[in-house]
Amino acid sequence: PATIAVHTVANMMWSIVPFGLLSPGKMISGSIACPRAAAIAMPFQRTPPEITRKLAPTSSGKGKGNASKKEIDEIWLAFEKAYGSREAALEASRKNSQVLLPFITSAATITGANAALIGLFGKQGALDIIKKNPGVLACDPKTLAKTSKVDIENSLIFNQS
């Protein structure tokens, strides 16, 4: 049987995920599995301290107490993966950090909303949209996938004014 290896080295996390083992977006020890490749190995740095400081005192998305480190790490990882780099994700988080609040969103919502945007606009088009309005990543993925491209583009104009 196939196995999943997750290793933590210093401040980096390496994940190897065999093909077809998990559904897209399945969480494994703070990593999001990607079953589309035969095997991948990617480094993921922990949540930046500035993000942890902003989110740690916020309410959990689970309805009880403050957000856990695990919950914050999962949300950040999904957000960073959507932007493709830590620098781009940090820039976007400074524009709109509400999209990272655990009581507003989850890693699954961010991943699903990004997938919906990619389905509508392609990878580069989705990236252009989330750079202009990071808040789109907090939208319900099923609703977003049914929203017209024009309506999504119009929300960008409204957001920038």
PDB file of C-alpha atoms in Angstrom:
ATOM      1  CA  PRO A   1       0.000   0.000   0.000  1.00  0.00           C
ATOM      2  CA  ALA A   2       1.046   3.573  -0.650  1.00  0.00           C
ATOM      3  CA  THR A   3       2.230   5.693   2.245  1.00  0.00           C
ATOM      4  CA  ILE A   4       2.501   9.364   3.024  1.00  0.00           C
ATOM      5  CA  ALA A   5       5.672  10.782   4.500  1.00  0.00           C
ATOM      6  CA  VAL A   6       5.660  14.092   6.320  1.00  0.00           C
ATOM      7  CA  HIS A   7       8.928  15.275   7.813  1.00  0.00           C
ATOM      8  CA  THR A   8       9.535  18.430   9.802  1.00  0.00           C
ATOM      9  CA  VAL A   9      13.058  19.803   9.597  1.00  0.00           C
ATOM     10  CA  ALA A  10      13.774  23.021  11.508  1.00  0.00           C
ATOM     11  CA  ASN A  11      11.153  25.458  10.221  1.00  0.00           C
ATOM     12  CA  MET A  12      10.351  23.547   7.012  1.00  0.00           C
ATOM     13  CA  MET A  13       7.829  20.798   6.350  1.00  0.00           C
ATOM     14  CA  TRP A  14       8.369  18.319   3.481  1.00  0.00           C
ATOM     15  CA  SER A  15       5.477  16.242   2.229  1.00  0.00           C
ATOM     16  CA  ILE A  16       5.457  13.344  -0.196  1.00  0.00           C
ATOM     17  CA  VAL A  17       2.018  12.363  -1.368  1.00  0.00           C
ATOM     18  CA  PRO A  18       1.502   9.334  -3.650  1.00  0.00           C
ATOM     19  CA  PHE A  19      -0.851   9.578  -6.619  1.00  0.00           C
ATOM     20  CA  GLY A  20      -4.529   8.881  -6.046  1.00  0.00           C
ATOM     21  CA  LEU A  21      -4.295   8.363  -2.304  1.00  0.00           C
ATOM     22  CA  LEU A  22      -6.296  11.383  -1.182  1.00  0.00           C
ATOM     23  CA  SER A  23      -8.920  13.708  -2.481  1.00  0.00           C
ATOM     24  CA  PRO A  24      -7.775  17.261  -3.375  1.00  0.00           C
ATOM     25  CA  GLY A  25      -7.413  19.506  -0.367  1.00  0.00           C
ATOM     26  CA  LYS A  26      -7.138  16.677   2.198  1.00  0.00           C
ATOM     27  CA  MET A  27      -5.199  17.929   5.223  1.00  0.00           C
ATOM     28  CA  ILE A  28      -2.229  15.918   6.455  1.00  0.00           C
ATOM     29  CA  SER A  29      -0.238  17.211   9.423  1.00  0.00           C
ATOM     30  CA  GLY A  30      -0.668  20.826   8.328  1.00  0.00           C
ATOM     31  CA  SER A  31       0.048  20.113   4.647  1.00  0.00           C
ATOM     32  CA  ILE A  32      -2.415  20.016   1.798  1.00  0.00           C
ATOM     33  CA  ALA A  33      -2.070  16.849  -0.213  1.00  0.00           C
ATOM     34  CA  CYS A  34      -1.895  17.034  -3.988  1.00  0.00           C
ATOM     35  CA  PRO A  35      -2.898  13.702  -5.529  1.00  0.00           C
ATOM     36  CA  ARG A  36      -2.382  14.755  -9.138  1.00  0.00           C
ATOM     37  CA  ALA A  37       1.321  13.947  -9.253  1.00  0.00           C
ATOM     38  CA  ALA A  38       2.925  10.537  -8.869  1.00  0.00           C
ATOM     39  CA  ALA A  39       4.893  11.966  -5.940  1.00  0.00           C
ATOM     40  CA  ILE A  40       5.761  15.502  -4.947  1.00  0.00           C
ATOM     41  CA  ALA A  41       8.147  16.960  -2.435  1.00  0.00           C
ATOM     42  CA  MET A  42       7.634  20.594  -1.542  1.00  0.00           C
ATOM     43  CA  PRO A  43       8.967  22.685   1.308  1.00  0.00           C
ATOM     44  CA  PHE A  44       6.427  24.651   3.328  1.00  0.00           C
ATOM     45  CA  GLN A  45       7.596  27.189   5.848  1.00  0.00           C
ATOM     46  CA  ARG A  46       5.590  27.753   8.976  1.00  0.00           C
ATOM     47  CA  THR A  47       3.140  30.628   9.229  1.00  0.00           C
ATOM     48  CA  PRO A  48       4.999  33.965   9.348  1.00  0.00           C
ATOM     49  CA  PRO A  49       5.117  35.534  12.823  1.00  0.00           C
ATOM     50  CA  GLU A  50       3.229  38.658  11.680  1.00  0.00           C
ATOM     51  CA  ILE A  51       0.300  36.477  10.573  1.00  0.00           C
ATOM     52  CA  THR A  52       0.344  34.413  13.760  1.00  0.00           C
ATOM     53  CA  ARG A  53       0.318  37.614  15.851  1.00  0.00           C
ATOM     54  CA  LYS A  54      -2.723  38.887  13.915  1.00  0.00           C
ATOM     55  CA  LEU A  55      -4.682  35.638  14.029  1.00  0.00           C
ATOM     56  CA  ALA A  56      -3.805  34.001  17.358  1.00  0.00           C
ATOM     57  CA  PRO A  57      -6.126  36.184  19.471  1.00  0.00           C
ATOM     58  CA  THR A  58      -9.085  35.652  17.079  1.00  0.00           C
ATOM     59  CA  SER A  59     -11.973  33.263  17.545  1.00  0.00           C
ATOM     60  CA  SER A  60     -11.698  29.765  16.192  1.00  0.00           C
ATOM     61  CA  GLY A  61     -13.725  28.650  13.204  1.00  0.00           C
ATOM     62  CA  LYS A  62     -14.720  25.658  15.304  1.00  0.00           C
ATOM     63  CA  GLY A  63     -16.943  27.840  17.504  1.00  0.00           C
ATOM     64  CA  LYS A  64     -15.026  27.476  20.767  1.00  0.00           C
ATOM     65  CA  GLY A  65     -12.115  29.531  22.067  1.00  0.00           C
ATOM     66  CA  ASN A  66      -9.314  31.166  20.155  1.00  0.00           C
ATOM     67  CA  ALA A  67      -7.854  29.903  16.907  1.00  0.00           C
ATOM     68  CA  SER A  68      -5.320  27.112  17.344  1.00  0.00           C
ATOM     69  CA  LYS A  69      -1.828  27.166  15.841  1.00  0.00           C
ATOM     70  CA  LYS A  70      -2.868  24.213  13.647  1.00  0.00           C
ATOM     71  CA  GLU A  71      -5.936  26.074  12.365  1.00  0.00           C
ATOM     72  CA  ILE A  72      -3.851  29.172  11.581  1.00  0.00           C
ATOM     73  CA  ASP A  73      -1.151  27.091   9.866  1.00  0.00           C
ATOM     74  CA  GLU A  74      -3.726  25.298   7.697  1.00  0.00           C
ATOM     75  CA  ILE A  75      -5.342  28.566   6.596  1.00  0.00           C
ATOM     76  CA  TRP A  76      -1.991  30.214   5.907  1.00  0.00           C
ATOM     77  CA  LEU A  77      -0.717  27.249   3.892  1.00  0.00           C
ATOM     78  CA  ALA A  78      -3.805  27.288   1.667  1.00  0.00           C
ATOM     79  CA  PHE A  79      -3.486  31.066   1.235  1.00  0.00           C
ATOM     80  CA  GLU A  80       0.225  30.884   0.406  1.00  0.00           C
ATOM     81  CA  LYS A  81      -0.355  28.070  -2.091  1.00  0.00           C
ATOM     82  CA  ALA A  82      -3.048  30.123  -3.833  1.00  0.00           C
ATOM     83  CA  TYR A  83      -0.549  32.953  -4.363  1.00  0.00           C
ATOM     84  CA  GLY A  84       2.327  30.682  -5.275  1.00  0.00           C
ATOM     85  CA  SER A  85       4.849  32.379  -3.009  1.00  0.00           C
ATOM     86  CA  ARG A  86       5.233  33.581   0.553  1.00  0.00           C
ATOM     87  CA  GLU A  87       6.053  37.127  -0.575  1.00  0.00           C
ATOM     88  CA  ALA A  88       2.911  37.435  -2.727  1.00  0.00           C
ATOM     89  CA  ALA A  89       0.756  35.967   0.058  1.00  0.00           C
ATOM     90  CA  LEU A  90       2.200  38.357   2.643  1.00  0.00           C
ATOM     91  CA  GLU A  91       1.571  41.315   0.331  1.00  0.00           C
ATOM     92  CA  ALA A  92      -2.037  40.198  -0.145  1.00  0.00           C
ATOM     93  CA  SER A  93      -2.512  39.625   3.595  1.00  0.00           C
ATOM     94  CA  ARG A  94      -1.402  43.186   4.263  1.00  0.00           C
ATOM     95  CA  LYS A  95      -4.050  44.369   1.803  1.00  0.00           C
ATOM     96  CA  ASN A  96      -6.804  42.269   3.411  1.00  0.00           C
ATOM     97  CA  SER A  97      -6.066  40.128   6.459  1.00  0.00           C
ATOM     98  CA  GLN A  98      -9.760  39.474   7.152  1.00  0.00           C
ATOM     99  CA  VAL A  99      -9.684  36.697   4.568  1.00  0.00           C
ATOM    100  CA  LEU A 100      -7.415  34.766   6.971  1.00  0.00           C
ATOM    101  CA  LEU A 101      -9.673  34.984  10.023  1.00  0.00           C
ATOM    102  CA  PRO A 102     -10.558  31.443  11.158  1.00  0.00           C
ATOM    103  CA  PHE A 103     -14.136  32.381  12.063  1.00  0.00           C
ATOM    104  CA  ILE A 104     -14.648  33.684   8.505  1.00  0.00           C
ATOM    105  CA  THR A 105     -12.816  31.109   6.405  1.00  0.00           C
ATOM    106  CA  SER A 106     -11.000  27.782   6.404  1.00  0.00           C
ATOM    107  CA  ALA A 107      -8.239  26.147   4.405  1.00  0.00           C
ATOM    108  CA  ALA A 108     -10.889  24.206   2.476  1.00  0.00           C
ATOM    109  CA  THR A 109     -12.746  27.411   1.578  1.00  0.00           C
ATOM    110  CA  ILE A 110      -9.570  29.137   0.350  1.00  0.00           C
ATOM    111  CA  THR A 111      -8.501  26.084  -1.655  1.00  0.00           C
ATOM    112  CA  GLY A 112     -11.994  25.608  -3.099  1.00  0.00           C
ATOM    113  CA  ALA A 113     -12.477  29.282  -3.982  1.00  0.00           C
ATOM    114  CA  ASN A 114      -9.098  29.334  -5.707  1.00  0.00           C
ATOM    115  CA  ALA A 115     -10.008  26.174  -7.659  1.00  0.00           C
ATOM    116  CA  ALA A 116     -13.316  27.763  -8.698  1.00  0.00           C
ATOM    117  CA  LEU A 117     -11.500  30.883  -9.930  1.00  0.00           C
ATOM    118  CA  ILE A 118      -8.982  28.773 -11.844  1.00  0.00           C
ATOM    119  CA  GLY A 119     -11.887  26.896 -13.437  1.00  0.00           C
ATOM    120  CA  LEU A 120     -13.440  30.183 -14.568  1.00  0.00           C
ATOM    121  CA  PHE A 121     -10.386  32.278 -15.451  1.00  0.00           C
ATOM    122  CA  GLY A 122      -7.425  29.916 -15.741  1.00  0.00           C
ATOM    123  CA  LYS A 123      -4.445  29.904 -13.379  1.00  0.00           C
ATOM    124  CA  GLN A 124      -3.031  33.324 -14.311  1.00  0.00           C
ATOM    125  CA  GLY A 125      -6.474  34.934 -14.447  1.00  0.00           C
ATOM    126  CA  ALA A 126      -7.297  33.590 -10.979  1.00  0.00           C
ATOM    127  CA  LEU A 127      -3.994  34.911  -9.639  1.00  0.00           C
ATOM    128  CA  ASP A 128      -4.705  38.343 -11.120  1.00  0.00           C
ATOM    129  CA  ILE A 129      -8.111  38.366  -9.412  1.00  0.00           C
ATOM    130  CA  ILE A 130      -6.884  37.352  -5.956  1.00  0.00           C
ATOM    131  CA  LYS A 131      -4.051  39.885  -6.161  1.00  0.00           C
ATOM    132  CA  LYS A 132      -6.627  42.628  -6.734  1.00  0.00           C
ATOM    133  CA  ASN A 133      -9.084  41.310  -4.135  1.00  0.00           C
ATOM    134  CA  PRO A 134      -7.806  38.693  -1.674  1.00  0.00           C
ATOM    135  CA  GLY A 135     -11.278  38.585  -0.103  1.00  0.00           C
ATOM    136  CA  VAL A 136     -12.549  36.522  -3.030  1.00  0.00           C
ATOM    137  CA  LEU A 137     -10.771  33.550  -1.422  1.00  0.00           C
ATOM    138  CA  ALA A 138     -13.226  33.677   1.505  1.00  0.00           C
ATOM    139  CA  CYS A 139     -16.222  33.148  -0.817  1.00  0.00           C
ATOM    140  CA  ASP A 140     -18.147  29.887  -0.791  1.00  0.00           C
ATOM    141  CA  PRO A 141     -16.481  27.799  -3.537  1.00  0.00           C
ATOM    142  CA  LYS A 142     -19.729  26.287  -4.872  1.00  0.00           C
ATOM    143  CA  THR A 143     -21.399  29.691  -5.133  1.00  0.00           C
ATOM    144  CA  LEU A 144     -18.282  31.250  -6.647  1.00  0.00           C
ATOM    145  CA  ALA A 145     -18.126  28.536  -9.328  1.00  0.00           C
ATOM    146  CA  LYS A 146     -21.707  29.456 -10.350  1.00  0.00           C
ATOM    147  CA  THR A 147     -21.068  33.211 -10.352  1.00  0.00           C
ATOM    148  CA  SER A 148     -20.660  34.843 -13.729  1.00  0.00           C
ATOM    149  CA  LYS A 149     -17.225  36.010 -14.752  1.00  0.00           C
ATOM    150  CA  VAL A 150     -18.642  39.508 -15.284  1.00  0.00           C
ATOM    151  CA  ASP A 151     -19.955  39.686 -11.719  1.00  0.00           C
ATOM    152  CA  ILE A 152     -16.588  38.600 -10.311  1.00  0.00           C
ATOM    153  CA  GLU A 153     -14.745  41.124 -12.478  1.00  0.00           C
ATOM    154  CA  ASN A 154     -17.219  43.867 -11.440  1.00  0.00           C
ATOM    155  CA  SER A 155     -16.513  43.099  -7.781  1.00  0.00           C
ATOM    156  CA  LEU A 156     -12.854  43.912  -8.483  1.00  0.00           C
ATOM    157  CA  ILE A 157     -13.752  47.330  -9.832  1.00  0.00           C
ATOM    158  CA  PHE A 158     -15.904  48.013  -6.755  1.00  0.00           C
ATOM    159  CA  ASN A 159     -13.157  46.780  -4.425  1.00  0.00           C
ATOM    160  CA  GLN A 160     -10.553  49.124  -5.926  1.00  0.00           C
ATOM    161  CA  SER A 161     -12.660  52.270  -5.791  1.00  0.00           C
TER     162      SER A 161
END
